[in-house]
Coordinates of C-alpha atoms in Angstrom, one line a residue:
X1225 CA 48.9 81.2 -56.5
X1226 CA 46.3 84.0 -56.3
X1227 CA 46.2 83.9 -52.5
X1228 CA 50.0 84.4 -52.2
X1229 CA 51.6 87.8 -52.4
X1230 CA 54.0 87.7 -55.3
X1231 CA 57.1 90.0 -55.5
X1232 CA 56.4 93.3 -57.2
X1233 CA 56.7 94.7 -59.7
X1234 CA 56.2 92.0 -62.3
X1235 CA 58.5 93.6 -64.8
X1236 CA 58.1 90.9 -67.4
X1237 CA 58.0 87.9 -64.9
X1238 CA 55.5 85.3 -65.9
X1239 CA 52.7 85.4 -63.3
X1240 CA 50.6 82.4 -62.2
X1241 CA 47.4 81.9 -64.3
X1242 CA 45.3 82.9 -61.3
X1243 CA 47.2 86.2 -60.8
X1244 CA 47.2 86.9 -64.5
X1245 CA 43.4 86.5 -64.4
X1246 CA 43.4 89.2 -61.6
X1247 CA 45.5 91.5 -63.8
X1248 CA 43.0 91.1 -66.7
X1249 CA 40.0 91.7 -64.4
X1250 CA 41.6 94.9 -63.0
X1251 CA 42.4 96.2 -66.5
X1252 CA 38.9 95.5 -67.6
X1253 CA 37.7 97.4 -64.5
X1254 CA 39.7 100.5 -65.7
X1255 CA 38.3 100.2 -69.2
X1256 CA 34.7 99.8 -67.9
X1257 CA 35.2 103.0 -65.9
X1258 CA 35.9 104.9 -69.1
X1259 CA 32.9 103.5 -70.9
X1260 CA 30.6 104.2 -68.0
X1261 CA 31.6 107.8 -67.9
X1262 CA 31.4 108.2 -71.7
X1263 CA 27.9 106.5 -71.7
X1264 CA 26.8 108.6 -68.7
X1265 CA 25.8 105.4 -67.0
X1266 CA 26.1 106.5 -63.4
X1267 CA 24.6 103.2 -62.0
X1268 CA 27.3 101.2 -63.7
X1269 CA 29.9 103.8 -62.7
X1270 CA 29.0 103.6 -59.0
X1271 CA 29.0 99.7 -59.1
X1272 CA 32.6 99.7 -60.3
X1273 CA 33.7 101.0 -56.8
X1274 CA 33.5 99.4 -53.4
X1275 CA 30.7 101.3 -51.5
X1276 CA 33.3 102.7 -49.0
X1277 CA 35.7 103.8 -51.8
X1278 CA 37.2 107.3 -52.0
X1279 CA 37.3 109.2 -55.3
X1280 CA 39.3 112.4 -55.7
X1281 CA 38.7 114.6 -58.8
X1282 CA 40.0 117.8 -57.2
X1283 CA 43.0 118.1 -59.5
X1284 CA 40.7 118.3 -62.5
X1285 CA 38.5 121.0 -60.9
X1286 CA 36.0 118.4 -59.5
X1287 CA 35.1 117.2 -56.1
X1288 CA 36.0 114.3 -53.8
X1289 CA 33.7 111.8 -52.2
X1290 CA 32.2 108.4 -52.0
X1291 CA 31.0 106.6 -55.2
X1292 CA 27.4 107.5 -54.4
X1293 CA 28.3 111.2 -53.9
X1294 CA 30.4 111.3 -57.1
X1295 CA 27.7 109.5 -59.1
X1296 CA 25.2 112.0 -58.0
X1297 CA 27.5 114.9 -58.9
X1298 CA 28.7 113.6 -62.3
X1299 CA 25.6 114.6 -64.4
X1300 CA 26.0 118.2 -63.5
X1301 CA 29.8 118.0 -63.4
X1302 CA 29.9 116.8 -67.0
X1303 CA 26.9 118.5 -68.3
X1304 CA 28.9 121.0 -70.4
X1305 CA 30.3 118.2 -72.6
X1306 CA 28.4 117.1 -75.6
X1307 CA 30.6 113.9 -75.7
X1308 CA 33.7 112.4 -74.2
X1309 CA 36.2 109.7 -75.0
X1310 CA 38.2 108.3 -72.1
X1311 CA 41.2 106.2 -72.9
X1312 CA 43.4 104.4 -70.3
X1313 CA 46.9 103.3 -71.2
X1314 CA 50.1 102.0 -69.7
X1315 CA 48.5 100.3 -66.8
X1316 CA 50.8 99.1 -64.0
X1317 CA 49.4 96.9 -61.3
X1318 CA 51.2 95.9 -58.1
X1319 CA 49.6 93.4 -55.7
X1320 CA 49.9 94.3 -52.1
X1321 CA 48.0 91.3 -50.7
X1322 CA 45.9 88.3 -51.8
X1323 CA 42.9 90.6 -52.5
X1324 CA 44.4 94.0 -52.7
X1325 CA 46.5 95.9 -55.3
X1326 CA 47.6 99.4 -56.3
X1327 CA 47.8 100.7 -59.8
X1328 CA 48.6 103.7 -61.9
X1329 CA 47.3 104.2 -65.3
X1330 CA 47.8 106.9 -67.9
X1331 CA 44.7 108.7 -69.0
X1332 CA 43.8 110.6 -72.1
X1333 CA 40.4 112.2 -72.1
X1334 CA 39.1 114.0 -75.2
X1335 CA 35.8 116.0 -74.8
X1336 CA 33.6 118.0 -77.1
X1337 CA 31.8 121.2 -76.0
X1338 CA 30.6 124.5 -77.0
X1339 CA 32.1 127.5 -75.3
X1340 CA 31.1 131.1 -76.0
X1341 CA 29.2 130.0 -79.1
X1342 CA 32.2 128.1 -80.5
X1343 CA 32.9 124.4 -80.7
X1344 CA 36.0 123.3 -78.7
X1345 CA 37.9 120.2 -78.2
X1346 CA 39.1 119.9 -74.6
X1347 CA 41.9 117.3 -73.9
X1348 CA 43.0 116.2 -70.5
X1349 CA 46.1 114.0 -69.8
X1350 CA 47.3 112.6 -66.6
X1351 CA 47.3 109.6 -64.3
X1352 CA 44.8 107.7 -62.2
X1353 CA 46.4 106.5 -58.9
X1354 CA 44.3 103.6 -57.9
X1355 CA 43.7 101.1 -55.1
X1356 CA 41.7 97.9 -55.8
X1357 CA 40.1 95.3 -53.6
X1358 CA 38.7 91.9 -54.5
X1359 CA 35.6 90.5 -52.9
X1360 CA 34.8 87.0 -54.0
X1361 CA 35.6 86.9 -57.8
X1362 CA 35.1 90.6 -58.4
X1363 CA 37.7 93.4 -58.3
X1364 CA 36.5 97.0 -57.5
X1365 CA 38.2 100.3 -57.0
X1366 CA 38.7 101.1 -53.4
X1367 CA 40.4 104.5 -54.2
X1368 CA 40.8 106.5 -57.3
X1369 CA 42.7 109.8 -57.5
X1370 CA 43.0 111.7 -60.7
X1371 CA 46.3 113.5 -61.2
X1372 CA 45.9 116.0 -64.1
X1373 CA 49.1 116.8 -65.9
X1374 CA 47.7 118.9 -68.7
X1375 CA 44.5 120.4 -70.0
X1376 CA 44.5 121.9 -73.5
X1377 CA 41.9 123.1 -76.0
X1378 CA 41.0 126.7 -75.9
X1379 CA 39.3 129.1 -73.5
X1380 CA 37.6 126.4 -71.5
X1381 CA 40.9 124.6 -70.9
X1382 CA 42.3 127.7 -69.3
X1383 CA 39.4 128.0 -66.9
X1384 CA 39.8 124.3 -65.9
X1385 CA 43.5 124.8 -65.3
X1386 CA 42.7 127.8 -63.0
X1387 CA 40.0 125.8 -61.2
X1388 CA 42.4 122.8 -60.7
X1389 CA 45.0 125.2 -59.2
X1390 CA 42.4 126.4 -56.7
X1391 CA 40.8 123.1 -55.8
X1392 CA 44.1 121.2 -55.5
X1393 CA 46.6 123.9 -54.5
X1394 CA 49.0 121.3 -53.0
X1395 CA 49.5 119.6 -56.5
X1396 CA 51.3 121.0 -59.5
X1397 CA 49.2 123.2 -61.8
X1398 CA 48.2 121.4 -64.9
X1399 CA 50.1 122.5 -68.0
X1400 CA 48.3 123.8 -71.1

């Protein structure tokens, strides 16, 4: 039953139909996030988070803040990119209560930009470490931390790796 806490992780166990609906809704939330960023739709982006959520992009050279603060920063934070394609894969969701869950999802983010007059492809790989909260029939992020494992693609990638090492010195330096 969706209001009962089920043993975690699922590891192939058949979940109740209600809980499977929760899994699907959370996965769709993660996919919607990627499309909102790629579409530069900051209203949609902000709405995917609980208003009191915490977002941490320090490990990719970004900032940390509330959904409103991050949505206000994103246009300038991503202005260098002419396009982006966010992919989320290998999503693991663990329910911690009737209306709460944690998750981790692998990310692959390919970006196009021009750097020093030359086109570059900039790839980022890592994980999102998430917390989710349901209100009514809607799941939202209550916390999202990006953990960058690698950044490749030319001169710009080297700058981002250096920036990530400075903004998140307590985390391993992204490879590249």
